[in-house]
Backbone as ProteinMPNN parsed JSONL, in Angstrom:
{"seq_chain_A": "MKAEVGDPAAQFLNVQFIGDQKTGQTCGAIQAASRPMERFIVYIDGTAGPYVEGADPEHLSSETFYAAWENDCLAEGYIR", "coords_chain_A": {"N_chain_A": [[0.627, -1.257, 0.111], [2.21, 1.04, 0.647], [3.735, 1.402, -1.187], [1.601, 2.096, -3.551], [0.76, 4.543, -2.849], [2.989, 6.203, -2.871], [5.041, 6.78, -0.76], [7.164, 5.762, 1.328], [6.991, 6.195, 4.024], [4.31, 6.43, 4.765], [1.182, 6.335, 7.005], [-0.864, 4.024, 8.574], [-4.38, 3.902, 8.929], [-7.284, 3.015, 11.016], [-7.351, 0.595, 10.341], [-8.903, -2.752, 9.294], [-9.665, -6.228, 9.271], [-12.092, -7.468, 7.405], [-14.635, -10.164, 6.932], [-13.669, -13.258, 5.838], [-11.18, -15.915, 5.877], [-10.587, -16.85, 3.116], [-12.44, -15.321, 1.438], [-12.025, -12.552, 2.358], [-11.261, -9.114, 3.079], [-9.281, -6.414, 3.562], [-9.883, -3.502, 5.106], [-9.134, 0.184, 5.131], [-7.803, 3.205, 5.951], [-4.961, 5.283, 4.339], [-2.449, 7.269, 5.091], [-0.239, 9.717, 3.266], [2.434, 11.758, 3.064], [2.377, 13.64, 1.119], [-0.352, 13.461, -0.011], [-3.698, 13.858, 0.328], [-5.745, 12.023, 3.105], [-6.469, 8.586, 2.12], [-8.953, 6.023, 1.361], [-8.849, 2.577, 1.567], [-8.691, -0.769, -0.017], [-7.968, -3.79, 0.221], [-7.966, -7.105, -0.775], [-8.23, -10.547, 0.029], [-8.143, -12.951, -1.423], [-7.069, -12.069, -3.87], [-8.239, -11.591, -6.247], [-8.667, -8.898, -7.186], [-7.93, -5.294, -6.971], [-5.122, -4.329, -5.337], [-7.08, -1.411, -4.061], [-7.082, 1.809, -4.101], [-8.459, 4.511, -3.06], [-8.943, 7.194, -5.197], [-6.399, 6.851, -6.457], [-5.774, 5.969, -9.035], [-7.481, 7.111, -11.24], [-7.729, 6.585, -13.833], [-7.857, 3.852, -14.059], [-9.422, 2.833, -12.316], [-12.596, 4.148, -11.419], [-13.832, 6.665, -9.452], [-16.819, 6.144, -8.549], [-16.586, 3.475, -9.171], [-15.035, 2.579, -6.917], [-16.001, 3.574, -4.581], [-18.426, 2.118, -4.422], [-17.549, -0.658, -4.333], [-16.275, 0.085, -1.853], [-18.462, 0.718, -0.145], [-20.075, -2.113, -0.363], [-17.953, -4.009, -0.128], [-16.775, -3.386, 2.432], [-18.02, -1.634, 4.439], [-20.765, -2.746, 4.426], [-20.173, -5.173, 5.106], [-19.326, -5.048, 7.507], [-17.4, -3.203, 8.385], [-16.154, -0.813, 10.796], [-16.592, 2.225, 11.24]], "CA_chain_A": [[0.176, 0.095, 0.024], [2.851, 2.43, 0.663], [4.236, 1.818, -2.636], [0.804, 2.313, -4.193], [0.804, 6.038, -2.762], [4.584, 6.699, -3.192], [5.277, 7.236, 0.433], [7.385, 4.575, 2.127], [6.678, 6.338, 5.552], [2.786, 6.405, 4.988], [0.694, 5.847, 8.122], [-2.248, 3.546, 8.524], [-5.305, 4.415, 10.246], [-8.359, 2.319, 11.371], [-7.226, -1.056, 9.331], [-9.661, -3.598, 9.869], [-10.121, -7.292, 8.271], [-13.668, -7.819, 7.064], [-14.761, -11.298, 6.304], [-13.115, -14.804, 6.44], [-9.598, -16.305, 5.412], [-10.897, -17.307, 1.849], [-12.749, -14.234, 0.785], [-12.019, -11.167, 3.108], [-10.597, -8.245, 2.659], [-8.406, -5.48, 4.629], [-10.083, -2.04, 4.606], [-8.956, 0.974, 6.143], [-6.956, 4.601, 5.192], [-3.672, 5.653, 4.446], [-2.131, 8.809, 4.968], [1.196, 9.971, 2.869], [3.085, 12.922, 3.323], [2.214, 14.803, -0.184], [-1.663, 13.43, -0.595], [-4.982, 13.625, 1.589], [-5.857, 10.663, 3.534], [-7.104, 7.879, 1.156], [-9.243, 4.77, 2.166], [-7.977, 1.577, 0.802], [-9.206, -2.114, 0.248], [-6.892, -5.091, -0.093], [-8.752, -8.438, -1.183], [-7.274, -11.723, 0.757], [-7.77, -14.031, -2.578], [-6.324, -11.233, -4.736], [-9.089, -11.371, -7.214], [-9.173, -7.49, -7.315], [-6.871, -4.821, -6.071], [-5.59, -3.622, -4.073], [-7.459, -0.484, -4.567], [-6.59, 3.114, -3.214], [-9.205, 5.993, -3.405], [-8.132, 8.277, -5.937], [-5.061, 6.647, -6.868], [-5.568, 5.625, -10.422], [-8.53, 7.479, -11.729], [-7.586, 5.858, -15.268], [-7.872, 2.408, -14.261], [-10.588, 3.022, -11.526], [-13.6, 5.538, -11.178], [-14.661, 7.071, -7.938], [-17.75, 5.376, -8.49], [-16.251, 1.732, -8.571], [-14.072, 2.475, -5.718], [-17.237, 3.735, -3.547], [-19.158, 0.821, -4.897], [-16.567, -1.482, -3.612], [-16.365, 0.462, -0.416], [-19.937, 0.22, 0.262], [-20.186, -3.494, -0.464], [-17.3, -4.826, 0.725], [-16.514, -2.979, 3.65], [-19.201, -1.06, 4.95], [-22.003, -3.752, 4.272], [-19.744, -6.582, 5.515], [-19.08, -4.721, 8.861], [-16.301, -2.18, 8.683], [-16.451, 0.445, 11.628], [-15.8, 3.597, 10.888]], "C_chain_A": [[0.859, 1.204, -0.109], [3.423, 2.789, -0.456], [3.35, 2.208, -3.791], [0.646, 4.098, -3.664], [1.914, 6.637, -2.689], [5.174, 6.932, -2.239], [5.53, 5.916, 1.479], [6.983, 4.921, 3.843], [5.227, 6.838, 5.95], [2.43, 5.806, 6.257], [-0.378, 5.305, 7.806], [-3.123, 3.533, 9.378], [-6.495, 3.606, 9.968], [-8.59, 1.153, 10.479], [-8.02, -2.257, 10.239], [-9.713, -4.957, 8.997], [-11.536, -7.432, 8.402], [-13.781, -9.212, 6.318], [-14.216, -12.506, 6.484], [-11.573, -14.897, 5.338], [-9.658, -16.363, 3.613], [-11.483, -16.056, 0.934], [-12.85, -12.886, 1.371], [-11.247, -10.179, 2.552], [-10.176, -7.077, 4.002], [-9.411, -4.203, 4.392], [-9.739, -1.051, 5.648], [-8.606, 2.549, 5.587], [-5.476, 4.646, 5.617], [-3.353, 7.092, 4.343], [-0.806, 9.021, 4.49], [1.14, 11.368, 3.025], [2.353, 13.755, 2.164], [0.442, 14.315, -0.435], [-2.442, 13.517, 0.667], [-5.333, 12.064, 1.639], [-6.869, 9.827, 2.706], [-7.647, 6.536, 1.666], [-8.829, 3.78, 1.364], [-8.647, 0.143, 0.986], [-8.336, -3.24, -0.35], [-7.681, -6.751, 0.025], [-7.743, -9.803, -0.727], [-7.239, -12.591, -0.909], [-7.29, -13.296, -3.893], [-6.91, -11.376, -6.125], [-9.237, -9.713, -7.798], [-8.172, -6.715, -6.598], [-5.888, -4.868, -5.998], [-5.976, -2.364, -4.808], [-7.274, 0.861, -3.395], [-7.403, 4.201, -3.859], [-8.725, 7.029, -3.998], [-7.4, 8.074, -6.371], [-4.793, 6.601, -8.256], [-6.874, 5.737, -10.936], [-8.654, 6.64, -13.272], [-8.317, 4.41, -15.396], [-9.266, 2.099, -13.216], [-11.113, 3.95, -11.077], [-13.73, 5.464, -9.948], [-15.991, 6.0, -7.591], [-17.66, 3.814, -8.24], [-15.514, 1.381, -7.389], [-15.248, 2.505, -4.714], [-18.117, 2.663, -3.463], [-18.346, -0.31, -3.948], [-16.46, -1.26, -2.043], [-17.43, 0.125, 0.255], [-20.254, -1.143, 0.485], [-19.386, -4.286, 0.283], [-16.436, -4.659, 1.671], [-17.22, -2.854, 4.553], [-20.301, -2.081, 5.407], [-21.443, -4.86, 5.141], [-19.044, -6.389, 7.115], [-17.993, -3.98, 9.353], [-17.041, -0.991, 9.925], [-15.983, 1.711, 11.74], [-15.557, 4.461, 12.139]], "O_chain_A": [[0.476, 2.196, -0.73], [3.658, 3.936, -0.837], [3.849, 2.586, -4.851], [0.322, 4.82, -4.606], [1.829, 7.828, -2.388], [6.235, 7.468, -2.56], [4.714, 5.278, 2.145], [6.742, 4.061, 4.691], [4.917, 7.425, 6.986], [3.123, 4.896, 6.712], [-1.039, 5.791, 6.889], [-2.879, 3.212, 10.541], [-6.81, 3.443, 8.789], [-9.66, 0.792, 9.99], [-7.842, -2.579, 11.414], [-9.825, -4.702, 7.798], [-12.083, -7.504, 9.502], [-13.16, -9.43, 5.277], [-14.359, -12.865, 7.652], [-11.148, -14.185, 4.428], [-8.73, -15.894, 2.954], [-11.014, -15.845, -0.185], [-13.693, -12.101, 0.936], [-10.574, -10.411, 1.547], [-10.711, -7.006, 5.109], [-9.669, -4.015, 3.203], [-9.951, -1.267, 6.841], [-9.338, 2.966, 4.689], [-4.919, 4.281, 6.652], [-3.919, 7.916, 3.624], [0.033, 8.528, 5.244], [0.125, 12.06, 3.105], [1.655, 14.674, 2.594], [-0.068, 15.07, -1.263], [-2.001, 13.313, 1.798], [-5.28, 11.198, 0.765], [-8.015, 10.255, 2.57], [-6.894, 5.875, 2.381], [-8.372, 4.162, 0.287], [-9.134, -0.121, 2.085], [-8.183, -3.336, -1.568], [-7.807, -7.324, 1.107], [-6.609, -9.942, -1.186], [-6.136, -12.754, -1.43], [-7.142, -13.955, -4.922], [-6.171, -11.296, -7.106], [-9.91, -9.456, -8.796], [-7.541, -7.255, -5.689], [-5.411, -5.682, -6.79], [-5.479, -2.092, -5.9], [-7.335, 0.8, -2.167], [-7.134, 4.716, -4.944], [-8.056, 7.833, -3.349], [-7.085, 9.01, -7.106], [-3.763, 7.088, -8.723], [-7.514, 4.705, -11.133], [-9.72, 6.163, -13.661], [-9.013, 3.939, -16.295], [-10.021, 1.153, -13.445], [-10.488, 4.729, -10.358], [-13.756, 4.408, -9.316], [-16.089, 5.262, -6.611], [-18.317, 3.108, -7.475], [-15.359, 0.253, -6.923], [-15.461, 1.498, -4.039], [-18.545, 2.323, -2.36], [-18.772, -0.645, -2.842], [-16.532, -2.139, -1.185], [-17.401, -0.689, 1.178], [-20.741, -1.405, 1.584], [-19.774, -5.082, 1.138], [-15.496, -5.421, 1.9], [-17.275, -3.659, 5.483], [-20.655, -2.206, 6.579], [-22.218, -5.461, 5.885], [-18.437, -7.252, 7.749], [-17.629, -4.036, 10.528], [-18.167, -0.497, 9.876], [-14.986, 2.081, 12.361], [-14.966, 5.537, 12.041]]}, "name": "protein", "num_of_chains": 1, "seq": "MKAEVGDPAAQFLNVQFIGDQKTGQTCGAIQAASRPMERFIVYIDGTAGPYVEGADPEHLSSETFYAAWENDCLAEGYIR"}
């Protein structure tokens, strides 16, 4: 995730594992020095992502990220 935001010193915030060991995901936020705080999703099974909010708009639209966040993090039990 630190490579995704281009900052090896980035800090993780409110990281939570959601789901199970086969189909779960890790959801949270990352704060890089030169960027605003951004949410992220890392899927355990490697079928998608990792996704960082706003990091690559050419390959992942904001709408797609928000839908994944709603369905795969919030609906699965992520606590804000």
